PDB file of C-alpha atoms in Angstrom:
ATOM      1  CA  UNK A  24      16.993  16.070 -21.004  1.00 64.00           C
ATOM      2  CA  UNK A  25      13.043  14.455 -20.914  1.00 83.00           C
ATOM      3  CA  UNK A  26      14.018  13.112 -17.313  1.00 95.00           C
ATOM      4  CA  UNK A  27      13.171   9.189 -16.689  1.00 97.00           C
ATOM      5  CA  UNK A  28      10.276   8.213 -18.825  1.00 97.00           C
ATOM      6  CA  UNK A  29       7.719   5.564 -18.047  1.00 98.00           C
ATOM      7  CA  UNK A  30       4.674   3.724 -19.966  1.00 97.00           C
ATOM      8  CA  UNK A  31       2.385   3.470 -19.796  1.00 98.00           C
ATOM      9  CA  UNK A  32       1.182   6.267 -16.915  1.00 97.00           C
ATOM     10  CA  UNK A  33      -1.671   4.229 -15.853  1.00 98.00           C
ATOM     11  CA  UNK A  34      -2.849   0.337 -16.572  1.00 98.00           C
ATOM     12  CA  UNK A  35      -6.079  -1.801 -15.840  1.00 98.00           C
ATOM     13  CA  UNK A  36      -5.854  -5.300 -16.291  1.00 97.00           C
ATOM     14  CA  UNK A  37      -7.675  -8.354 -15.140  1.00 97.00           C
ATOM     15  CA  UNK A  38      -6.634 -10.867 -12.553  1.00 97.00           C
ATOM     16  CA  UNK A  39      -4.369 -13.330 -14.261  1.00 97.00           C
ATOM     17  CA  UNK A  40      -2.997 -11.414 -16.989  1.00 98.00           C
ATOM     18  CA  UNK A  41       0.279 -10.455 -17.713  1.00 98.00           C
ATOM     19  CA  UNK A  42       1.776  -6.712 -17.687  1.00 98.00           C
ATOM     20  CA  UNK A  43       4.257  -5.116 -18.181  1.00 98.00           C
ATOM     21  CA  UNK A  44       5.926  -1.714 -17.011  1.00 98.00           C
ATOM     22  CA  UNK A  45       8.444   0.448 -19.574  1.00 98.00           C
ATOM     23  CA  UNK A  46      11.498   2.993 -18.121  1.00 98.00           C
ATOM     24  CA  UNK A  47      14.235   4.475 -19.902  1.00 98.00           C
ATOM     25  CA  UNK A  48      16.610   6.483 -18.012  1.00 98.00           C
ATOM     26  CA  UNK A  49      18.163   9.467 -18.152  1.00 97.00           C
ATOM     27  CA  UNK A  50      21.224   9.097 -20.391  1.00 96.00           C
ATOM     28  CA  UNK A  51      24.430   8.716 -18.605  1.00 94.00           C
ATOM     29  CA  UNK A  52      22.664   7.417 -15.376  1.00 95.00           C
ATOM     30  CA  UNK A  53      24.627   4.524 -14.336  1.00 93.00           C
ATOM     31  CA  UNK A  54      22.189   2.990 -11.754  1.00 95.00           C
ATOM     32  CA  UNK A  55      18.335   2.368 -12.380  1.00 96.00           C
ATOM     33  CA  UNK A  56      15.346   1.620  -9.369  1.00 96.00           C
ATOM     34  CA  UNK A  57      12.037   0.186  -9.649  1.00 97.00           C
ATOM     35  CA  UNK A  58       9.969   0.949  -6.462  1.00 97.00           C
ATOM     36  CA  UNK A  59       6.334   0.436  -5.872  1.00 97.00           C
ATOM     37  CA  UNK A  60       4.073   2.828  -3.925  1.00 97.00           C
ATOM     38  CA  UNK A  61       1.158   2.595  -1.606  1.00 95.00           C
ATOM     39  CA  UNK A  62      -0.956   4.224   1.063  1.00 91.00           C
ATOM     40  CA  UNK A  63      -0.006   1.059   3.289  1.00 91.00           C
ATOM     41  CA  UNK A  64       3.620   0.189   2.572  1.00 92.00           C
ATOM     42  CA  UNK A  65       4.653   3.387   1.590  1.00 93.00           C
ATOM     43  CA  UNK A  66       7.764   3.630  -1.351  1.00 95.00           C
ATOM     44  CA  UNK A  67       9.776   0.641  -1.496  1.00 94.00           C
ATOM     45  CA  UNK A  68      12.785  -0.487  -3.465  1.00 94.00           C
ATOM     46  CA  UNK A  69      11.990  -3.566  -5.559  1.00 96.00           C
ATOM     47  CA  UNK A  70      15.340  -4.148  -7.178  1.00 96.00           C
ATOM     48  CA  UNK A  71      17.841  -1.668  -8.782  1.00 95.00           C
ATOM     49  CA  UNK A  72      20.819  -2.323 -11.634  1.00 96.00           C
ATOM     50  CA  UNK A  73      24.507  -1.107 -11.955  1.00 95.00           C
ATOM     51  CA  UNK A  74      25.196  -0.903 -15.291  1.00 96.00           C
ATOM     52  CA  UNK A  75      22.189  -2.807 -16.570  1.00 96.00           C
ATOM     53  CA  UNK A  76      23.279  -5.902 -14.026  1.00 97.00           C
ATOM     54  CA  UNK A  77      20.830  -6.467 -11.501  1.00 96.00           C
ATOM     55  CA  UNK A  78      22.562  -5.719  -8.284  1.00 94.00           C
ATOM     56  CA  UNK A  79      19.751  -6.232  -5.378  1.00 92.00           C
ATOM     57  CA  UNK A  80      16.440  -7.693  -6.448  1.00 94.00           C
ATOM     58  CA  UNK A  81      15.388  -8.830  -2.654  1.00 91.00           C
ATOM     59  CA  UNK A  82      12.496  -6.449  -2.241  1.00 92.00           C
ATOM     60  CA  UNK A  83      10.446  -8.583  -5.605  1.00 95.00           C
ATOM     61  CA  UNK A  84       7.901  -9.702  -3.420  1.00 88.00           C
ATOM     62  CA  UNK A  85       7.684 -13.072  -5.495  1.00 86.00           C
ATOM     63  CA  UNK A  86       8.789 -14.861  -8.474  1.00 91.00           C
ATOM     64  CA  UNK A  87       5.810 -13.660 -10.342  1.00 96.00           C
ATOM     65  CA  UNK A  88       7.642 -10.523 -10.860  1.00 97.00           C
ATOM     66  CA  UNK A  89      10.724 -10.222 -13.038  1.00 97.00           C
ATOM     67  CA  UNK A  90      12.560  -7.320 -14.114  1.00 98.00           C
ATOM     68  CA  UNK A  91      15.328  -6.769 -16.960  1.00 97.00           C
ATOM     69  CA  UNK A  92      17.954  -4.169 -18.724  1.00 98.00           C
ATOM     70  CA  UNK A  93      18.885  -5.437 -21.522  1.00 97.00           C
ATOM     71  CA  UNK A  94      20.674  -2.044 -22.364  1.00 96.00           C
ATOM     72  CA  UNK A  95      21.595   0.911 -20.451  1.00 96.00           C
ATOM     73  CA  UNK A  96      18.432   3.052 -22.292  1.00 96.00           C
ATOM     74  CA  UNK A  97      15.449   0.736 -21.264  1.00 97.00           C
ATOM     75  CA  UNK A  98      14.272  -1.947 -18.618  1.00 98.00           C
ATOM     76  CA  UNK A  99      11.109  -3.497 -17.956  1.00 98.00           C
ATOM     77  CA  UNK A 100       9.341  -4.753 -14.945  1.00 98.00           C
ATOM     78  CA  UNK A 101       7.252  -7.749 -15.916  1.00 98.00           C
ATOM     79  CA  UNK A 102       4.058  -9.014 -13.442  1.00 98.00           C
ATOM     80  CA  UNK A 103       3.125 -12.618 -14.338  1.00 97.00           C
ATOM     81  CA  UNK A 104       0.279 -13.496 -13.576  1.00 96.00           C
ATOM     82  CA  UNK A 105      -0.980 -10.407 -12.345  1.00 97.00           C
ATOM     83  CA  UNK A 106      -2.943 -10.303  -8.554  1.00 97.00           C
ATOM     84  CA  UNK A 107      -5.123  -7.584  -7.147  1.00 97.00           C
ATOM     85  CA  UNK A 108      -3.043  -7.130  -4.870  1.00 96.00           C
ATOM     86  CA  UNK A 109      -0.633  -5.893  -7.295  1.00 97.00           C
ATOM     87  CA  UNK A 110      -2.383  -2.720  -7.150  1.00 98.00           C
ATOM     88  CA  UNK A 111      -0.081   0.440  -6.753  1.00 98.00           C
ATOM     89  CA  UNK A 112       2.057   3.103  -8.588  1.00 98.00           C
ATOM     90  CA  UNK A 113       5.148   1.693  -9.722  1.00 98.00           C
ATOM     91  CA  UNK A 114       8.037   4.308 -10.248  1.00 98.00           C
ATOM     92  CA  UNK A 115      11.364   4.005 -11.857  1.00 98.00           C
ATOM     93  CA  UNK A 116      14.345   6.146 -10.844  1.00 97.00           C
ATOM     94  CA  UNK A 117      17.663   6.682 -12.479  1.00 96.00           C
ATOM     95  CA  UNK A 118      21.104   7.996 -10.794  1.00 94.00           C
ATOM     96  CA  UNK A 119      24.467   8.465 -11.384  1.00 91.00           C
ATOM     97  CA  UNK A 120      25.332   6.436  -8.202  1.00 82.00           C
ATOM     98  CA  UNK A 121      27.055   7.118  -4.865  1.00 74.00           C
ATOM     99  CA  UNK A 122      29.394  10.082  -6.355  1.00 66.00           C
ATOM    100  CA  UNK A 123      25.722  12.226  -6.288  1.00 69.00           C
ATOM    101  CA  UNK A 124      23.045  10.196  -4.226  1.00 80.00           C
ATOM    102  CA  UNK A 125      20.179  12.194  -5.777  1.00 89.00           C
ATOM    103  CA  UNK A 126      17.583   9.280  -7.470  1.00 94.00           C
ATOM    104  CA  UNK A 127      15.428  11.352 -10.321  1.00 96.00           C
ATOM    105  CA  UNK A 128      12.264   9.521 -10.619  1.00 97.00           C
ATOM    106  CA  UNK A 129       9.108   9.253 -13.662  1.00 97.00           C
ATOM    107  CA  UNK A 130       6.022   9.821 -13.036  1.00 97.00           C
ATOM    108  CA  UNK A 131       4.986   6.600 -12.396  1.00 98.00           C
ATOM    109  CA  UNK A 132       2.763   3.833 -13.694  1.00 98.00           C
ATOM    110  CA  UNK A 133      -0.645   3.649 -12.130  1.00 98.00           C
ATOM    111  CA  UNK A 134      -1.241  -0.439 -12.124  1.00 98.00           C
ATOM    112  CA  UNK A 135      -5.104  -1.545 -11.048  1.00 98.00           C
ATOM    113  CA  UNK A 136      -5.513  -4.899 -11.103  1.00 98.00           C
ATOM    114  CA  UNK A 137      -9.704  -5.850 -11.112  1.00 97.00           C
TER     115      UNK A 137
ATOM    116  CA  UNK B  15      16.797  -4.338   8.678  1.00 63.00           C
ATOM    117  CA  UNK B  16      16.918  -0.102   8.407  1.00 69.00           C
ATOM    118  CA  UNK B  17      13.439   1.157   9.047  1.00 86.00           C
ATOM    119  CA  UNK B  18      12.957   5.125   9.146  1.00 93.00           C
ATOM    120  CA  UNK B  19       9.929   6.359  11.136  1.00 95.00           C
ATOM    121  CA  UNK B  20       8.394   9.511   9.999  1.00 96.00           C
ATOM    122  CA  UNK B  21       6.319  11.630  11.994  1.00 96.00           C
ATOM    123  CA  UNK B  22       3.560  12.907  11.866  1.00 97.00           C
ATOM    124  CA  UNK B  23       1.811  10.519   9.459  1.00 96.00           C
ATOM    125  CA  UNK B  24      -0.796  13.693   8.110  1.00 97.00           C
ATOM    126  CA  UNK B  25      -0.310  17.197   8.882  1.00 97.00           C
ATOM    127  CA  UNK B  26      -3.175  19.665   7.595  1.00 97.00           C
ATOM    128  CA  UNK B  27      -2.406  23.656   9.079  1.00 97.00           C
ATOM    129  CA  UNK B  28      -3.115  26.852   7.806  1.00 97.00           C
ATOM    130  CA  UNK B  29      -1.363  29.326   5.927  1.00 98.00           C
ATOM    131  CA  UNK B  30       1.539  31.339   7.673  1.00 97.00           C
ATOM    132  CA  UNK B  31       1.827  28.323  10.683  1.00 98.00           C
ATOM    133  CA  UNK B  32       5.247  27.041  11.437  1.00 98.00           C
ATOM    134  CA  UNK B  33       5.546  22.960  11.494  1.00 98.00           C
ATOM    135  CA  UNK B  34       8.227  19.612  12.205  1.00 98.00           C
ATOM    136  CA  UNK B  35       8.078  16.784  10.666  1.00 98.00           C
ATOM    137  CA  UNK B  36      10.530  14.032  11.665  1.00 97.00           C
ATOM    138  CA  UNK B  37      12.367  10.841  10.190  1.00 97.00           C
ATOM    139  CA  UNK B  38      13.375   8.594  13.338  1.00 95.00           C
ATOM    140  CA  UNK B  39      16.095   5.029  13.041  1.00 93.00           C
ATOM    141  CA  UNK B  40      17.548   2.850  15.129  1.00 90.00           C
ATOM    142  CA  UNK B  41      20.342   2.687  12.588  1.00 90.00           C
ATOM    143  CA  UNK B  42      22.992   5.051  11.355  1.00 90.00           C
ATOM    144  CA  UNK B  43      22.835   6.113   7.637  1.00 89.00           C
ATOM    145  CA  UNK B  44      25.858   7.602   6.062  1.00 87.00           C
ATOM    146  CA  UNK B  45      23.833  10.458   4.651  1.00 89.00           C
ATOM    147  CA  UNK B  46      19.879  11.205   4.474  1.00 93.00           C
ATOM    148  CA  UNK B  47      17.870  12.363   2.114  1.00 95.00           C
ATOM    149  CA  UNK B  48      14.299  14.533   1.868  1.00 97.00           C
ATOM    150  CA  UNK B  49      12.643  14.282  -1.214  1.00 97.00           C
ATOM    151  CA  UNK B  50       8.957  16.202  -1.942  1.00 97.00           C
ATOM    152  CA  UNK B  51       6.480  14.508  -3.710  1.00 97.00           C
ATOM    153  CA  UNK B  52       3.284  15.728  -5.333  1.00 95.00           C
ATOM    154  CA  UNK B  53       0.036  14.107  -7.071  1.00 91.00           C
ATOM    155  CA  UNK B  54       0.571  12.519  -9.883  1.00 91.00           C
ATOM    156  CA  UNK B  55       4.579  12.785  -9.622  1.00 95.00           C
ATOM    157  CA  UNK B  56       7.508  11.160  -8.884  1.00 97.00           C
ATOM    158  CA  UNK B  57       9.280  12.314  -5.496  1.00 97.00           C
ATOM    159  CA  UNK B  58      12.010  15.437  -6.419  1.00 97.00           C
ATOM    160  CA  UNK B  59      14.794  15.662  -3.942  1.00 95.00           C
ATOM    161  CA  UNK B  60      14.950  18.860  -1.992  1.00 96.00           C
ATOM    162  CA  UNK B  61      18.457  18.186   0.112  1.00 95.00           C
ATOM    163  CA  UNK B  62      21.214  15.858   1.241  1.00 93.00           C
ATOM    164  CA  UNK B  63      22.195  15.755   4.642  1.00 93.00           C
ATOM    165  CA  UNK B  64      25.434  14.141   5.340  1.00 91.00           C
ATOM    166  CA  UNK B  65      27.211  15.032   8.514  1.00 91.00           C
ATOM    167  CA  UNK B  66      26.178  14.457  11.938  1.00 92.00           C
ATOM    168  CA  UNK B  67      24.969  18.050  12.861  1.00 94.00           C
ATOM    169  CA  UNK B  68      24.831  18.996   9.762  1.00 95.00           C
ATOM    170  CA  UNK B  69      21.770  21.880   9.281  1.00 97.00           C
ATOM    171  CA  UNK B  70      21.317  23.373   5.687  1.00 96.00           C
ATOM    172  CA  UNK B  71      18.093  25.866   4.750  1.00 97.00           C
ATOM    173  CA  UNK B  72      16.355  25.811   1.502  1.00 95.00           C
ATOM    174  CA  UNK B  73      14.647  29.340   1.767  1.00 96.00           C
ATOM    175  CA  UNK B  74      11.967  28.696   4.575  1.00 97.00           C
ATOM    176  CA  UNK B  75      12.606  25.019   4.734  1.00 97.00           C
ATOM    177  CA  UNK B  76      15.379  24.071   7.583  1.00 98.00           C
ATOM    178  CA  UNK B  77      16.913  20.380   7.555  1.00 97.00           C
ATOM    179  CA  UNK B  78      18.775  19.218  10.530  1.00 97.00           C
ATOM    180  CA  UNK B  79      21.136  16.206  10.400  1.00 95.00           C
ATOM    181  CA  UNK B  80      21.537  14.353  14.225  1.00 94.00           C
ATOM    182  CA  UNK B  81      24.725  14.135  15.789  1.00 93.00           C
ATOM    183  CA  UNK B  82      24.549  10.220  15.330  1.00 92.00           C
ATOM    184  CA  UNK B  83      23.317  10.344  12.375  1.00 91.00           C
ATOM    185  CA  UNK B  84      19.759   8.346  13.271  1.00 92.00           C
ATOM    186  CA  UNK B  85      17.486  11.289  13.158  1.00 94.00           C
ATOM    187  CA  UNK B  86      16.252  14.120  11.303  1.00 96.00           C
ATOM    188  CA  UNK B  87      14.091  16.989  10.903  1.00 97.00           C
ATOM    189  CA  UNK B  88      12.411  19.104   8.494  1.00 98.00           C
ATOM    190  CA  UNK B  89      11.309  22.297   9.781  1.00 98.00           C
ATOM    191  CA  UNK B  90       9.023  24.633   7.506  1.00 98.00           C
ATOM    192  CA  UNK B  91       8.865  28.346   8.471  1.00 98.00           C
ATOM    193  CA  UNK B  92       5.708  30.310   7.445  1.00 98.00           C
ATOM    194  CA  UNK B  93       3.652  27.622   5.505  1.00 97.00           C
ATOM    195  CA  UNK B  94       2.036  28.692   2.327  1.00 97.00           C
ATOM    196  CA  UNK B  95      -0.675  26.466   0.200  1.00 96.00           C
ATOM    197  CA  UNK B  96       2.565  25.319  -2.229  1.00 95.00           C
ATOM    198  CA  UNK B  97       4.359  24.042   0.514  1.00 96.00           C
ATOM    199  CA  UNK B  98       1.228  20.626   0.239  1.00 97.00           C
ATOM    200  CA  UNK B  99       2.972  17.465  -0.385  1.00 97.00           C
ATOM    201  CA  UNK B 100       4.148  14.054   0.469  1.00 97.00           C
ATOM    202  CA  UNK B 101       7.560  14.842   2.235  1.00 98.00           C
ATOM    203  CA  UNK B 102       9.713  11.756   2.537  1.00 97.00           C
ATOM    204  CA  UNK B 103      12.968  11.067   3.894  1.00 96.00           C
ATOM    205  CA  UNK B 104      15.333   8.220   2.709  1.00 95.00           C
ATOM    206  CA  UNK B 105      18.813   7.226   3.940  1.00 92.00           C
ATOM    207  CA  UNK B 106      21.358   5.578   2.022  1.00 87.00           C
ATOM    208  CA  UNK B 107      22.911   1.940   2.231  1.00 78.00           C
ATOM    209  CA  UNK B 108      26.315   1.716   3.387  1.00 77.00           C
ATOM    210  CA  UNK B 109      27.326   1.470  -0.040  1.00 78.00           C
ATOM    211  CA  UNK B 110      25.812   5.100  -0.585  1.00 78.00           C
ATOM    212  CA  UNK B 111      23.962   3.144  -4.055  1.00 81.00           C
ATOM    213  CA  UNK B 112      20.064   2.535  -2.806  1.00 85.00           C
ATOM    214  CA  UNK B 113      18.011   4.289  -0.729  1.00 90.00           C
ATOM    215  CA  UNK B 114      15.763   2.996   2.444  1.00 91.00           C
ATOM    216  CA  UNK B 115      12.346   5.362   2.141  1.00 94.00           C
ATOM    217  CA  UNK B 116      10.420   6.166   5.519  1.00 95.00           C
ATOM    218  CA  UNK B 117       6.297   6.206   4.932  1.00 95.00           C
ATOM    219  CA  UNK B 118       6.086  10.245   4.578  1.00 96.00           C
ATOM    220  CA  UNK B 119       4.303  12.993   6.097  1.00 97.00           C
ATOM    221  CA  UNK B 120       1.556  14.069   3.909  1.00 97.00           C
ATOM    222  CA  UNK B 121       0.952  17.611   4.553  1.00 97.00           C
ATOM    223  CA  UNK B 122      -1.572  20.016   3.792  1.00 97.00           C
ATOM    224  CA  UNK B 123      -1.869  23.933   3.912  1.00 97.00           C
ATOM    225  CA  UNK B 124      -4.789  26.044   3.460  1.00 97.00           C
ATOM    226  CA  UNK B 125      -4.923  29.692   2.654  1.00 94.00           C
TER     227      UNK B 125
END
């Protein structure tokens, strides 16, 4: 298997602008994460899906970001309008749920926002 | 809220040193997790910890589980230069489903 795949691997964008993160899981993963990284906050759990229904979303910092599965192979995490403070890696991370524990994460997109 | 502390923040030794690192709560997690994670990767888990006691090895690594299930520690036996990373714990929700990630230790060994 590839493992969980993300796009793109790094992204520059201006203030204001929209962007938008790619993952698709491993196959047969039942549960998908999207964390953000930094040096201050450290990893933390945005929101995660069961079966491509959102399940806990109350780590999105704001309404300005959104994320959907609209199928069990791919989910997006959307940033509108995008803020410097935005700034971090994003990673996704797939699982087969409680029966295992173990997360498998991408490599992670590198967002900069100027 | 479940917070996990980790301990020390940065860690920079030399080759062949032994070293602790440890992931403190104030809440009790019904298993804990220590993942490794390197530049430019995601974090890879390295072992599962799930009963109070509990103490599982990993070659020169050595994980210990508390007895309440709070607390643990990583303990690294002979350091070499591959052993550099961003070691993070994480302990799972009630629901065993998400995972609560402490801040890391970033550690660093020189030959």
């Amino acid at each position: 298997d590839a493992g969980v795949i993300q796009s793109p691997r790094h992204e520059v964008t201006e203030m204001g602008q929209e962007v938008t993160l790619r993952c698709k899981p491993i196959s047969g993963h039942d549960y998908l994460f999207w964390y953000r990284q930094t040096m201050m906050r450290g990893l933390e759990l945005l929101i995660y899906f069961n079966n491509n229904v959102p399940i806990d979303d109350s780590g999105m910092p704001e309404d300005r970001f959104s994320a959907k599965m609209p199928n069990a192979s791919f989910s997006t995490l959307k940033i509108q309008p995008s803020e410097p403070r935005d700034s971090a890696v994003y990673f996704c991370a797939s699982s087969l749920g409680p029966s295992s524990g173990e997360q498998f994460f991408g490599p992670g997109t590198r967002l900069t926002v100027l | 809220t479940q917070l996990l502390e980790q301990s020390p923040q940065f860690l920079s030794i030399q080759e062949g040193e032994n070293l602790t690192v440890y992931c403190n709560s104030s809440s009790v997690f019904s298993s804990l997790q220590w993942y490794r994670q390197e530049p430019g990767e995601g974090p890879v888990l390295l072992v599962t910890v799930v009963t109070g006691g509990e103490v599982k090895k990993l070659k020169r690594l050595t994980f210990q589980f508390g007895d309440a299930r709070k607390d643990s520690s990583l303990h690294i036996t002979a350091a070499q230069p591959g052993d550099t990373g961003l070691y993070l714990c994480a302990g799972a929700n009630q629901a065993g489903t998400a995972l609560i990630f402490g801040k890391g230790t970033t550690l660093s060994v020189s030959s």
